[in-house]
Coordinates of C-alpha atoms and ligand atoms in Angstrom, one line a residue:
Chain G
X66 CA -158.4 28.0 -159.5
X67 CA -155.6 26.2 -157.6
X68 CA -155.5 23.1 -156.1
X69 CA -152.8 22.3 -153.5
X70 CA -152.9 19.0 -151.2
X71 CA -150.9 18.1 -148.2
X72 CA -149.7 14.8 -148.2
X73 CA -148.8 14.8 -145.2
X74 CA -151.9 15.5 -143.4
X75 CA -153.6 13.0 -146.2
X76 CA -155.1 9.9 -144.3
X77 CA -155.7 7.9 -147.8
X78 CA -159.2 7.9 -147.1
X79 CA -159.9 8.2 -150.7
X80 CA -162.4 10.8 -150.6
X81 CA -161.1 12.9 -153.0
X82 CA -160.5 10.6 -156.2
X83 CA -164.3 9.5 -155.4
X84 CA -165.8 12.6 -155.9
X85 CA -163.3 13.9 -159.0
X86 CA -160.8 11.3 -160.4
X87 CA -159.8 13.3 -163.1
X88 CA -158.4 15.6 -160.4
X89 CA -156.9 13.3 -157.6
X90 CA -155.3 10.0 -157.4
X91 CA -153.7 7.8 -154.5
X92 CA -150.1 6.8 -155.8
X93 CA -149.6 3.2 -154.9
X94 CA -147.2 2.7 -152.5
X95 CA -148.6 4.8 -149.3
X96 CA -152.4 5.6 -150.6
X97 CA -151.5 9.2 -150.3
X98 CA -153.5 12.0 -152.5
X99 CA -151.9 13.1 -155.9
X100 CA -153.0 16.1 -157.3
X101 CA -153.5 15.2 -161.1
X102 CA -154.4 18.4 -162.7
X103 CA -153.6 21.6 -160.1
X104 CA -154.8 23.8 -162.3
X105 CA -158.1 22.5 -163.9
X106 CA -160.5 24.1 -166.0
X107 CA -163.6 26.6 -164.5
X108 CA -166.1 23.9 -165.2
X109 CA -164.4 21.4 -162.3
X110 CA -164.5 23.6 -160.0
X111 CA -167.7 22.7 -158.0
X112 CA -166.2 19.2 -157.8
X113 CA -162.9 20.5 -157.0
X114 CA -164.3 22.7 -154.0
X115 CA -166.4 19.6 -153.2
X116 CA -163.8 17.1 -152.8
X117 CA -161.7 19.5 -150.6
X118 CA -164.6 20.0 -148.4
X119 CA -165.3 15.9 -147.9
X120 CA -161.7 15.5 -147.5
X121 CA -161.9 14.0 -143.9
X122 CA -158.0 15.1 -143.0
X123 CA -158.5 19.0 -144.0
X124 CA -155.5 18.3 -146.3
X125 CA -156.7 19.6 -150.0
X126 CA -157.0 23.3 -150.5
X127 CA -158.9 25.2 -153.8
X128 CA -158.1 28.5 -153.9
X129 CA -158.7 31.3 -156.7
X130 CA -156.5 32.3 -159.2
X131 CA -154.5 31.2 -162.1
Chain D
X293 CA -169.1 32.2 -123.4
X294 CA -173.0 32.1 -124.0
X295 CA -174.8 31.5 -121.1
X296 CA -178.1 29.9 -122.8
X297 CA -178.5 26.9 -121.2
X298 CA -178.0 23.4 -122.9
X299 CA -180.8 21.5 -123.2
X300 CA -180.4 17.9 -121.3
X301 CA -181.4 14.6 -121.5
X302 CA -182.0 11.8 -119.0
X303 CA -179.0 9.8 -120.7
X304 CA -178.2 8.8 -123.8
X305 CA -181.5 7.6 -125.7
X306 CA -181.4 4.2 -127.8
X307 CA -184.7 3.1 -128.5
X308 CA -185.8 3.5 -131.6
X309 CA -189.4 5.1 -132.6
X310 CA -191.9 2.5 -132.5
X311 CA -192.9 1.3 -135.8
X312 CA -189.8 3.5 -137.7
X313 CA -187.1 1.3 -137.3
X314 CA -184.6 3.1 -139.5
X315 CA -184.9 6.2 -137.6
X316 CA -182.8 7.4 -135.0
X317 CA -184.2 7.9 -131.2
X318 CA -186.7 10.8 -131.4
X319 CA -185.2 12.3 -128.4
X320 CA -182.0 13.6 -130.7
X321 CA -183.8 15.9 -133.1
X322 CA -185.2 17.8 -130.3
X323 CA -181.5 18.5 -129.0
X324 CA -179.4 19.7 -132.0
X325 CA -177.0 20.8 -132.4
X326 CA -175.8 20.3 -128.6
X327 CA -177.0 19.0 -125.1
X328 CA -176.2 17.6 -122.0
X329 CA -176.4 14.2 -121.0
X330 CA -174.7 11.9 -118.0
X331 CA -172.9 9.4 -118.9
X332 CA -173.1 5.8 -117.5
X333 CA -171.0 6.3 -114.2
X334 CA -173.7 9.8 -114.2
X335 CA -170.6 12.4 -114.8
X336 CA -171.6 14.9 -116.8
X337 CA -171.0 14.6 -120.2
X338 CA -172.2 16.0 -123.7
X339 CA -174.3 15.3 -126.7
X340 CA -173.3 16.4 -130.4
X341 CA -176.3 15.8 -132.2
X342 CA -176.1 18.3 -135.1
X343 CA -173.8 18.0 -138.4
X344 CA -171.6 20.7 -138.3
X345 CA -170.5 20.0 -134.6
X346 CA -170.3 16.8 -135.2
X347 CA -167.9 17.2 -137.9
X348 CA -166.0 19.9 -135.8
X349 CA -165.3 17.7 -133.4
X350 CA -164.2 14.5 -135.2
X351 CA -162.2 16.3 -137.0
X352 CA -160.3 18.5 -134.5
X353 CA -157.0 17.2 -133.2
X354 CA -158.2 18.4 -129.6
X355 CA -160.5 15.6 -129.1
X356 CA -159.1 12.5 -128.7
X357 CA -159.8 8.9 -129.5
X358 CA -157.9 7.4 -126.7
X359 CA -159.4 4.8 -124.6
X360 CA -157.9 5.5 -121.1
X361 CA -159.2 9.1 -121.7
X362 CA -162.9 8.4 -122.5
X363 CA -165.7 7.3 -119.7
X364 CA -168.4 4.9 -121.4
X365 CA -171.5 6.9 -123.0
X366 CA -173.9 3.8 -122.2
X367 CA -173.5 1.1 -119.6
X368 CA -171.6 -2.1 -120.4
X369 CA -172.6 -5.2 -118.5
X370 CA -168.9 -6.1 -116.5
X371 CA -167.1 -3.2 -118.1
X372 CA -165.1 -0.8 -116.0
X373 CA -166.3 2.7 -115.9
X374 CA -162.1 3.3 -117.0
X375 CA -160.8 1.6 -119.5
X376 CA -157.2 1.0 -119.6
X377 CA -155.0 2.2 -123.1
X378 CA -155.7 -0.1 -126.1
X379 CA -153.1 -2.2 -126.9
X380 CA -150.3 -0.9 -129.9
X381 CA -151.5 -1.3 -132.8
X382 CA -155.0 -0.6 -131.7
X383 CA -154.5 3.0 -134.0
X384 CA -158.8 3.7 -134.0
X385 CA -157.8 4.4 -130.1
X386 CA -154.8 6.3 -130.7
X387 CA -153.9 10.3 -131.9
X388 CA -151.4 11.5 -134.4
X389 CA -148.2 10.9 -134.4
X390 CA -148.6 7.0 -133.1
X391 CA -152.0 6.8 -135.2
X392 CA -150.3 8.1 -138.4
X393 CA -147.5 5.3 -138.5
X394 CA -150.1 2.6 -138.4
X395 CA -152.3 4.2 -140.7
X396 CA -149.9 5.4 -142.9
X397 CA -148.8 0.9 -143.4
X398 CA -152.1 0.1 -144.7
X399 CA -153.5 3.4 -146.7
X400 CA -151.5 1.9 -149.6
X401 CA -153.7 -1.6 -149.4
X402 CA -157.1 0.5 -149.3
X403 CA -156.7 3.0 -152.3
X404 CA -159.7 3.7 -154.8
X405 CA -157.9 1.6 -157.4
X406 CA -156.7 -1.1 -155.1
X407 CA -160.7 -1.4 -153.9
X408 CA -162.0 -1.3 -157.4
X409 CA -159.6 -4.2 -158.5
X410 CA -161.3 -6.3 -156.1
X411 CA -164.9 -5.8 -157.3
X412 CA -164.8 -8.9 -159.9
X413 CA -163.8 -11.1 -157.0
X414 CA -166.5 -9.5 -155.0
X415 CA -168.9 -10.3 -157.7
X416 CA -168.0 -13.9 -157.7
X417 CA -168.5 -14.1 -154.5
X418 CA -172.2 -12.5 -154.6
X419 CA -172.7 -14.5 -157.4
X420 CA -172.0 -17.8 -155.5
X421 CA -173.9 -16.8 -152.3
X422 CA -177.3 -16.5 -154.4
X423 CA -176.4 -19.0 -156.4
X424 CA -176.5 -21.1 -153.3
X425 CA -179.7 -19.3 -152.0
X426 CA -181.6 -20.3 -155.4
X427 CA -180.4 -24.0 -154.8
X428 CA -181.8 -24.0 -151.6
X429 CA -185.2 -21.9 -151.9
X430 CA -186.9 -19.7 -149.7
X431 CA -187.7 -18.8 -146.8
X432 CA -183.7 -18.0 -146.0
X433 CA -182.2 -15.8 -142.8
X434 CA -180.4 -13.5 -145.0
X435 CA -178.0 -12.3 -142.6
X436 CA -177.0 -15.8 -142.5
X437 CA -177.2 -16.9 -145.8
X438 CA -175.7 -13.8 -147.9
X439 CA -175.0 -10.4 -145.7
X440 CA -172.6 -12.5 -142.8
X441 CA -170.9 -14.7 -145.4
X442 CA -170.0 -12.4 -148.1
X443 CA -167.9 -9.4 -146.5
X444 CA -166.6 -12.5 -144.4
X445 CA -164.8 -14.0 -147.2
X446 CA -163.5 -10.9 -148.5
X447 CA -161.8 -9.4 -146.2
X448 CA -160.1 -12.9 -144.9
X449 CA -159.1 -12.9 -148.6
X450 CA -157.0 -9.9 -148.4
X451 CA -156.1 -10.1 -145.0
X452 CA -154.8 -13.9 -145.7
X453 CA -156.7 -15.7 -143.7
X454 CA -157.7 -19.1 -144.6
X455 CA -161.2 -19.9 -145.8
X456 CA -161.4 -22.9 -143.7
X457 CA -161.4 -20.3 -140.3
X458 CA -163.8 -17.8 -141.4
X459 CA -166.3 -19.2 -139.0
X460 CA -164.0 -18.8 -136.1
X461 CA -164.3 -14.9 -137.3
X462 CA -168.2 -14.2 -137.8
X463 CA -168.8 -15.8 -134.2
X464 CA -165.9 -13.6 -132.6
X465 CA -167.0 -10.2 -134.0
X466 CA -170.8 -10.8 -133.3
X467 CA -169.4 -11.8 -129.5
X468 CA -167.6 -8.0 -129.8
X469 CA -170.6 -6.2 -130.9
X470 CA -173.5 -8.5 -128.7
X471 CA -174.6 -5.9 -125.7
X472 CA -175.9 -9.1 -124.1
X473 CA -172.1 -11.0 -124.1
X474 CA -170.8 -11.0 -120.6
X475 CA -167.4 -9.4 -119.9
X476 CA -165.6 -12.5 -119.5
X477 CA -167.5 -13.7 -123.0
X478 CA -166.2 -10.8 -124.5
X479 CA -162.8 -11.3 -122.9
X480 CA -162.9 -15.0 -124.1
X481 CA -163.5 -13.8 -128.2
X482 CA -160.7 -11.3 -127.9
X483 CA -158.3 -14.1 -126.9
X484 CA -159.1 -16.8 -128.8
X485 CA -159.2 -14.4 -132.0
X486 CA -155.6 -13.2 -130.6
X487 CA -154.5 -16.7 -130.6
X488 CA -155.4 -17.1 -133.4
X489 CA -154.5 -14.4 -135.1
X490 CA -150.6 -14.6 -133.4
X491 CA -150.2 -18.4 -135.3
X492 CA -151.8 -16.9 -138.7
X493 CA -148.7 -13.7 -138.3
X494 CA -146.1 -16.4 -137.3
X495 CA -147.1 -18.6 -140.5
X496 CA -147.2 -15.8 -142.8
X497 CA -143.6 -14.2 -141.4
X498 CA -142.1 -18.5 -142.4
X499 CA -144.2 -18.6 -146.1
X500 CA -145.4 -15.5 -147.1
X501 CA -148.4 -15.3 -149.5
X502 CA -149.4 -12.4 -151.7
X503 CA -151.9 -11.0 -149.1
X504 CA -151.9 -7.8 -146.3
X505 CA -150.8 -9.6 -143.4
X506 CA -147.5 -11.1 -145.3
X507 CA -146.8 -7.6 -146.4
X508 CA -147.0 -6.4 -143.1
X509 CA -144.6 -8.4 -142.0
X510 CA -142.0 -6.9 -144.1
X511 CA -142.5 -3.8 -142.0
X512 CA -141.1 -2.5 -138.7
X513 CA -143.9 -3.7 -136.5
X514 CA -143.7 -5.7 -133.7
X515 CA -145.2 -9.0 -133.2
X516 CA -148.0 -7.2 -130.8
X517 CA -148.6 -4.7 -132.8
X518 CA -149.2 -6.5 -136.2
X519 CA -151.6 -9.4 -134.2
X520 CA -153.8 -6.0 -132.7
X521 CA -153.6 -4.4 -136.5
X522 CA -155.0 -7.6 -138.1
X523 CA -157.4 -8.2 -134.8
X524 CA -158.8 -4.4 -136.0
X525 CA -158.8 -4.7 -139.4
X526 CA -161.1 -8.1 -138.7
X527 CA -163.3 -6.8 -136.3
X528 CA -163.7 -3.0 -138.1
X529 CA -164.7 -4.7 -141.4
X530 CA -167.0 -8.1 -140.4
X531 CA -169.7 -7.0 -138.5
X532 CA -170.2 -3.2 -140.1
X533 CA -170.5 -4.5 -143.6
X534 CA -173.0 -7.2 -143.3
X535 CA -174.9 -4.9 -140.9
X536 CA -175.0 -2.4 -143.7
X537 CA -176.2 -5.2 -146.2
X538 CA -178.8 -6.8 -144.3
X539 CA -180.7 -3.4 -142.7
X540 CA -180.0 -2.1 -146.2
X541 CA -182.1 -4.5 -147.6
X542 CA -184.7 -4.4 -144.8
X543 CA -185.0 -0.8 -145.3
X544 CA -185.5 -1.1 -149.3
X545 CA -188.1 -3.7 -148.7
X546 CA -190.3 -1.2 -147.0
X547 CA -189.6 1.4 -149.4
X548 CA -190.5 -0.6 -152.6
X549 CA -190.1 2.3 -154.7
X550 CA -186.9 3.0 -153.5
X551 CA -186.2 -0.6 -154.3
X552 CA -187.0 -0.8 -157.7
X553 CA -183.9 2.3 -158.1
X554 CA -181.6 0.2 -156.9
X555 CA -182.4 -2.9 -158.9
X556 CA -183.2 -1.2 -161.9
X557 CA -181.2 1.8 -162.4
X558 CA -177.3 0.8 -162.7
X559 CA -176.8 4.5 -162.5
X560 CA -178.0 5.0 -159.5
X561 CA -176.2 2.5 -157.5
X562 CA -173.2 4.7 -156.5
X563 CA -175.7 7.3 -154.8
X564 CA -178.2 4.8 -153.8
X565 CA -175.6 3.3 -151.1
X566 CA -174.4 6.6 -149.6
X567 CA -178.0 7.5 -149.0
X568 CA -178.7 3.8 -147.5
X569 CA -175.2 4.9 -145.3
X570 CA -176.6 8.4 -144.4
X571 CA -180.1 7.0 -144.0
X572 CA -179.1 3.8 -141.9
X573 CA -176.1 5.5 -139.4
X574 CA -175.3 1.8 -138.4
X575 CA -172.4 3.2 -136.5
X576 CA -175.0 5.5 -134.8
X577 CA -172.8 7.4 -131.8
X578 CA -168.8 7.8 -131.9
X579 CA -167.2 9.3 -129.1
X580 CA -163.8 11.8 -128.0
X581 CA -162.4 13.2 -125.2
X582 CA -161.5 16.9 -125.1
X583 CA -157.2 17.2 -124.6
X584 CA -157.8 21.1 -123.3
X585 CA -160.5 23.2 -123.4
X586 CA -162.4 23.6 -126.3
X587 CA -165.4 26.0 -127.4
X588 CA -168.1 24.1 -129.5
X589 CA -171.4 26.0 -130.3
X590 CA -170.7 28.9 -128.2
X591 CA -170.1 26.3 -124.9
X592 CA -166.9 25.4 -123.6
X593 CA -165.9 21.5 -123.1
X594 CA -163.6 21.3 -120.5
X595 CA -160.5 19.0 -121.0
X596 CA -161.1 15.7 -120.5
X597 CA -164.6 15.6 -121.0
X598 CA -166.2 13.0 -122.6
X599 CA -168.3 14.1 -125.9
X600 CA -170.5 11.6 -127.3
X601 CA -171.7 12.2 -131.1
X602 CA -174.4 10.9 -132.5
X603 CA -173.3 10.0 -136.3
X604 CA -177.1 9.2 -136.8
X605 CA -179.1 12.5 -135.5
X606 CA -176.0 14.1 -137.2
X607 CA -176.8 12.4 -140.5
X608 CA -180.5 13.5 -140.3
X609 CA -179.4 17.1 -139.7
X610 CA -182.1 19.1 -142.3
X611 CA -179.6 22.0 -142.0
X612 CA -177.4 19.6 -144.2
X613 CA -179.9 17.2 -145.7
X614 CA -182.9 18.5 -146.8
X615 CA -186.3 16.5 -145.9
X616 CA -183.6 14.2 -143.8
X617 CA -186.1 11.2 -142.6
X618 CA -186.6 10.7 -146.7
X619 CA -184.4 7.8 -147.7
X620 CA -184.0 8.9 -151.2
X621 CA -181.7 7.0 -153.4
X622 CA -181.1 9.5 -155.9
X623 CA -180.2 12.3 -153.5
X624 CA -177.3 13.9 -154.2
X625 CA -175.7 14.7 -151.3
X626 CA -172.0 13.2 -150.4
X627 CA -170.4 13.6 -147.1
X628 CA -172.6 11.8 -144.4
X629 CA -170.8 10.7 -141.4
X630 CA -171.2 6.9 -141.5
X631 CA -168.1 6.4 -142.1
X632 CA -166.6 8.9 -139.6
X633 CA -164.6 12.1 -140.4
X634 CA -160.9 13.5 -139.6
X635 CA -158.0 11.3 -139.2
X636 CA -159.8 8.4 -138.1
X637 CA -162.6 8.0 -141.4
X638 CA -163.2 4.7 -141.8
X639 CA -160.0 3.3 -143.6
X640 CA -161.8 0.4 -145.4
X641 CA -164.4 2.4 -146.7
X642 CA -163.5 1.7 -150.7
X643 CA -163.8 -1.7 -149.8
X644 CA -167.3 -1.5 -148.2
X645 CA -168.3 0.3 -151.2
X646 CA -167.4 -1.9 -153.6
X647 CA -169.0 -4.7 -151.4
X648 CA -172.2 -3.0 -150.8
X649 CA -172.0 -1.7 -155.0
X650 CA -172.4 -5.4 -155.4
X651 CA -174.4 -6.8 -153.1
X652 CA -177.5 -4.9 -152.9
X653 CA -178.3 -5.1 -157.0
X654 CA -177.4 -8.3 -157.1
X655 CA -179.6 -9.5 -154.8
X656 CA -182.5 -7.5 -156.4
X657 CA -181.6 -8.5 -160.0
X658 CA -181.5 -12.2 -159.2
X659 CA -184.0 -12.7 -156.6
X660 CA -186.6 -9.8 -158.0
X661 CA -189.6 -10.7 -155.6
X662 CA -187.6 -10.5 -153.1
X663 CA -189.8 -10.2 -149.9
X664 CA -190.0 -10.2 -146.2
X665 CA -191.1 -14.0 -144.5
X666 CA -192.3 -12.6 -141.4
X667 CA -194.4 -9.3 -140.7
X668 CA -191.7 -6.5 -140.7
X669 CA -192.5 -5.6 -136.7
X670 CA -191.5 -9.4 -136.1
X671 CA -187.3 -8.4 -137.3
X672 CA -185.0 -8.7 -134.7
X673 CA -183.5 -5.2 -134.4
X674 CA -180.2 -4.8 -132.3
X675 CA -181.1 -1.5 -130.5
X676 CA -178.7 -2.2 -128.2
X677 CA -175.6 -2.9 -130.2
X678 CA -172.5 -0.6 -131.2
X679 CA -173.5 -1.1 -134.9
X680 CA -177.2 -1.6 -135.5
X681 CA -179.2 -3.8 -137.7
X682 CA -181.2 -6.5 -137.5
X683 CA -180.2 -9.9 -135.7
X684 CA -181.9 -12.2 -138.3
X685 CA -183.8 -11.0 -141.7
X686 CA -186.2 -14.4 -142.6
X687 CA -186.7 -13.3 -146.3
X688 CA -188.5 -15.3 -149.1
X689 CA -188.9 -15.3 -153.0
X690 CA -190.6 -17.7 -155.6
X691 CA -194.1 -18.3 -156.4
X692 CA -196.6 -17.7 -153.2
X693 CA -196.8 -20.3 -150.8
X694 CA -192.7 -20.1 -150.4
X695 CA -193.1 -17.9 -147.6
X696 CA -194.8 -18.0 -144.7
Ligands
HEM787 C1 -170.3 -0.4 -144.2 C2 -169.3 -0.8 -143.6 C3 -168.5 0.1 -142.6 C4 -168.8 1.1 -141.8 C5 -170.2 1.7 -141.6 C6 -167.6 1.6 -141.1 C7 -167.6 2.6 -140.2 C8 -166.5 3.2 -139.6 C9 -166.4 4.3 -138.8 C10 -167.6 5.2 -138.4 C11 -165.1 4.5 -138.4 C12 -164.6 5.7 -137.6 C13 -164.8 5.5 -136.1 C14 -164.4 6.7 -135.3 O1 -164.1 7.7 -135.8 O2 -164.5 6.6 -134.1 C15 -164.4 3.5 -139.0 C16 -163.0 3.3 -138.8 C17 -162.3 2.2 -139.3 N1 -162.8 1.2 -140.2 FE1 -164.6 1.1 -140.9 N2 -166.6 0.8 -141.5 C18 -167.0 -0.1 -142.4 C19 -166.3 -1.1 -143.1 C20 -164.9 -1.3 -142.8 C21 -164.2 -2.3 -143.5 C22 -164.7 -3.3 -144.6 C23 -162.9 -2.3 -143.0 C24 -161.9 -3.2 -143.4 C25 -160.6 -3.1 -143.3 C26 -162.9 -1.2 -142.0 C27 -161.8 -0.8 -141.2 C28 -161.8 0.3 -140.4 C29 -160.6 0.7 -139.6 C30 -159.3 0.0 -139.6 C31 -160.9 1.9 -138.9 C32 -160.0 2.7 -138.0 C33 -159.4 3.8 -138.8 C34 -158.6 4.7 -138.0 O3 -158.7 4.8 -136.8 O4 -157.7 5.4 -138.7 N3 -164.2 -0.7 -141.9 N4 -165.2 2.6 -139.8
SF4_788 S1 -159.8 12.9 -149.3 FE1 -158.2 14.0 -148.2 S2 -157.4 12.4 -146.8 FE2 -158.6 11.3 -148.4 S3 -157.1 10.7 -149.9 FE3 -157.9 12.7 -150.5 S4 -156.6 14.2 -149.6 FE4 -156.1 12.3 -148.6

């Protein structure tokens, strides 16, 4: 599983770090997503999956392999 | 195209059912996902009533925020059927790209982290508000007393705004959000708040303070366009939040079960508040107009139509939410519409969260027989308002006899 984000679609509504903040973040300055672990294990990926579905902006995408 | 014809509605519904207060008109559910209703100048317009569609549409860049584009879903006493273009700085009625640069200054203010700092201040602030409810015993309005107050002082905290005008603030954003205010009330809030607002920028540009509006003012924004930023920040955070807070608590009094999760299970507390948000819709209809034409459940919306969408039948959508009319604190089931979707979500949600996180089990924990003063059909509910809840909530706690 791969996790790619697209900062510039990202609207810093926080969505993702609420749902899985051992995944995203916001860096500081513009509130913008972070992806903190692109690559995470099998077990994170329902949360993963979930986080890019809440994202309000369409900006995170999960997608299969290593 | 599908020819099946829509199902249509006299107009759009607000009443709520008799005797379910928390539920939205029963007219929706019938409807879903889409219908047909006139608007108020009795142009055709449309109805999203089902979750799916009501995410497609919020969160496609076809359908547009922009005033001068929408006509008004349900009539406005003194309000043109047009509107004119909101004001710079206005971005929840603007598109991408001139929405981005606005919301792009203030994303950094709102993060997760940023929020989450904040939540021992909001905690004082709680504290203090029961602290003075406890002093001065029941029966208490607690709209007045705790739900008005506390988001009130917060966001003038980080906005910069002295404590000294909050006042000024609570009666300006209940003027916005009153059905009842006359155009030229209306029109009278706005510019006083403006005035206001235009000496509070000027201030902050001389002797900056460590707060969002002095920040701003480092930026590239016009004079206009910062006064409208703060003027939305003010009138997007007030009334929504203590809203939330007082039919939140209205709604857990009559579900005493549901009650005693929030006050006694700290682990429930996160999930407890989205299903209160999912289960309340305070924002309960949102709006867009199509740019071009646009296919939506097999029907085409023809550009510029106006397409009203009801965040609260949307919310109660079994397809998404099983057993929907439930409130159920221990659901798990992220991603209700309360706080919009697409590039306009609500931008201080974290804060909200970390305000409501603290309210409602606060106010449980210290006031545990919490109960209602007056027979629940006697509330004050604001059917008609842009944001619902309850005008007034007479509450009471204490030994018998403290009541009514
Ligand atoms: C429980 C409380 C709140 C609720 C239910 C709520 C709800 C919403 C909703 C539904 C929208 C989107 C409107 C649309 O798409 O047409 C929105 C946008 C917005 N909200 Fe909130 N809100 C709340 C609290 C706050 C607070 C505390 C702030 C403080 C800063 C805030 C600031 C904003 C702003 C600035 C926007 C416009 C965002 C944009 O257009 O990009 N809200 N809110
Ligand atoms: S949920 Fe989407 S829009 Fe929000 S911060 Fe994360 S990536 Fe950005």
């Amino acid at each position: 599983m791969r996790i790619g984000a697209d900062r510039d679609r990202c609207i810093g509504a926080g969505m993702c770090v609420l749902t899985a903040a051992d995944l995203f973040d916001q860096d500081e300055e513009e509130g913008l997503v972070r992806v903190l672990d692109g690559a995470p294990a099998a077990d994170r990926e329902r949360d993963a999956l979930r986080a890019a579905r809440l994202c309000p902006s369409g900006a995170l995408a999960v997608t299969d392999g290593a | 195209m599908t020819t099946a014809p829509l199902p249509e509605l006299p107009g759009m519904p607000t009443a709520r059912p008799a005797g379910h207060p928390f539920d939205p008109p029963e007219e929706l559910a019938g409807v879903r996902p889409l219908a047909r209703i006139p608007l108020a100048d009795r142009t055709p317009g449309w109805l999203v009533t089902g979750f799916a569609a009501a995410r497609a549409v919020t969160s496609d860049p076809r359908f547009s925020t922009r005033s001068e584009l929408q006509r008004l879903v349900l009539p406005r006493f003194g309000m043109p059927d047009r509107m004119p273009p909101a004001p710079p700085g206005m971005f929840l009625q603007a598109d991408p790209p001139e929405h981005t640069r606005y919301r792009r200054l203030l994303t950094g203010r709102f993060t997760v982290r940023r929020m989450r700092l904040l939540t021992e201040r909001v905690e004082r602030t709680v504290a203090d508000h029961l602290d003075a409810m406890e002093r001065a015993g029941g029966p208490a309005d607690l709209v007045t007393a705790y739900a008005q107050p506390v988001p009130a002082l917060v966001i003038c905290e980080i906005l910069g705004v002295p404590a000294e005008d909050h006042a000024r603030f609570n009666g300006a954003a209940r003027t916005f959000n009153d059905p009842a205010a006359t155009a030229e009330e209306t029109d009278r809030a706005w510019q006083e708040l403006y005035a206001y607002l235009r000496d509070l920028v000027a201030a902050k540009r001389s002797a900056p303070t460590d707060d969002i509006l002095s920040e701003l003012t480092d930026s590239d924004l016009t004079e206009e366009e910062l006064v409208n930023v703060a003027t939305l920040l003010l009138a997007a955070g007030l009334d929504t939040t203590a809203n939330m807070i007082a039919l939140g608590t209205f709604a857990l009094l009559l579900h005493p079960d549901q009650l005693a999760v929030m006050r006694d299970e700290p682990a429930a507390v996160d999930k407890g508040v989205e299903e209160l948000m999912r289960y309340l819709s305070i924002p309960h209809t949102g709006q867009r107009a199509a740019l071009e034409d646009v296919e939506l459940e097999g029907h085409t919306i023809k550009e510029g139509d106006t397409v009203a969408v009801s965040l609260a039948a949307a919310n109660r959508d079994p397809e998404r939410f099983p057993d929907p009319d439930r409130l159920d604190l221990r659901r798990d089931a992220p991603g209700h519409l309360s706080f919009g979707h697409g590039v306009h979500q609500c931008l201080g949600q974290q804060l909200a969260r970390v305000e409501m996180r603290a309210a409602f089990p606060a106010l449980l924990r210290r006031l545990p027989d919490l109960r209602l003063a007056v027979p629940p059909e006697e509330v004050p509910l604001r059917s008609e308002a842009d944001i619902y809840g309850v005008e007034a909530l007479p509450v009471t706690w204490g030994p018998e006899g403290g009541g009514r």
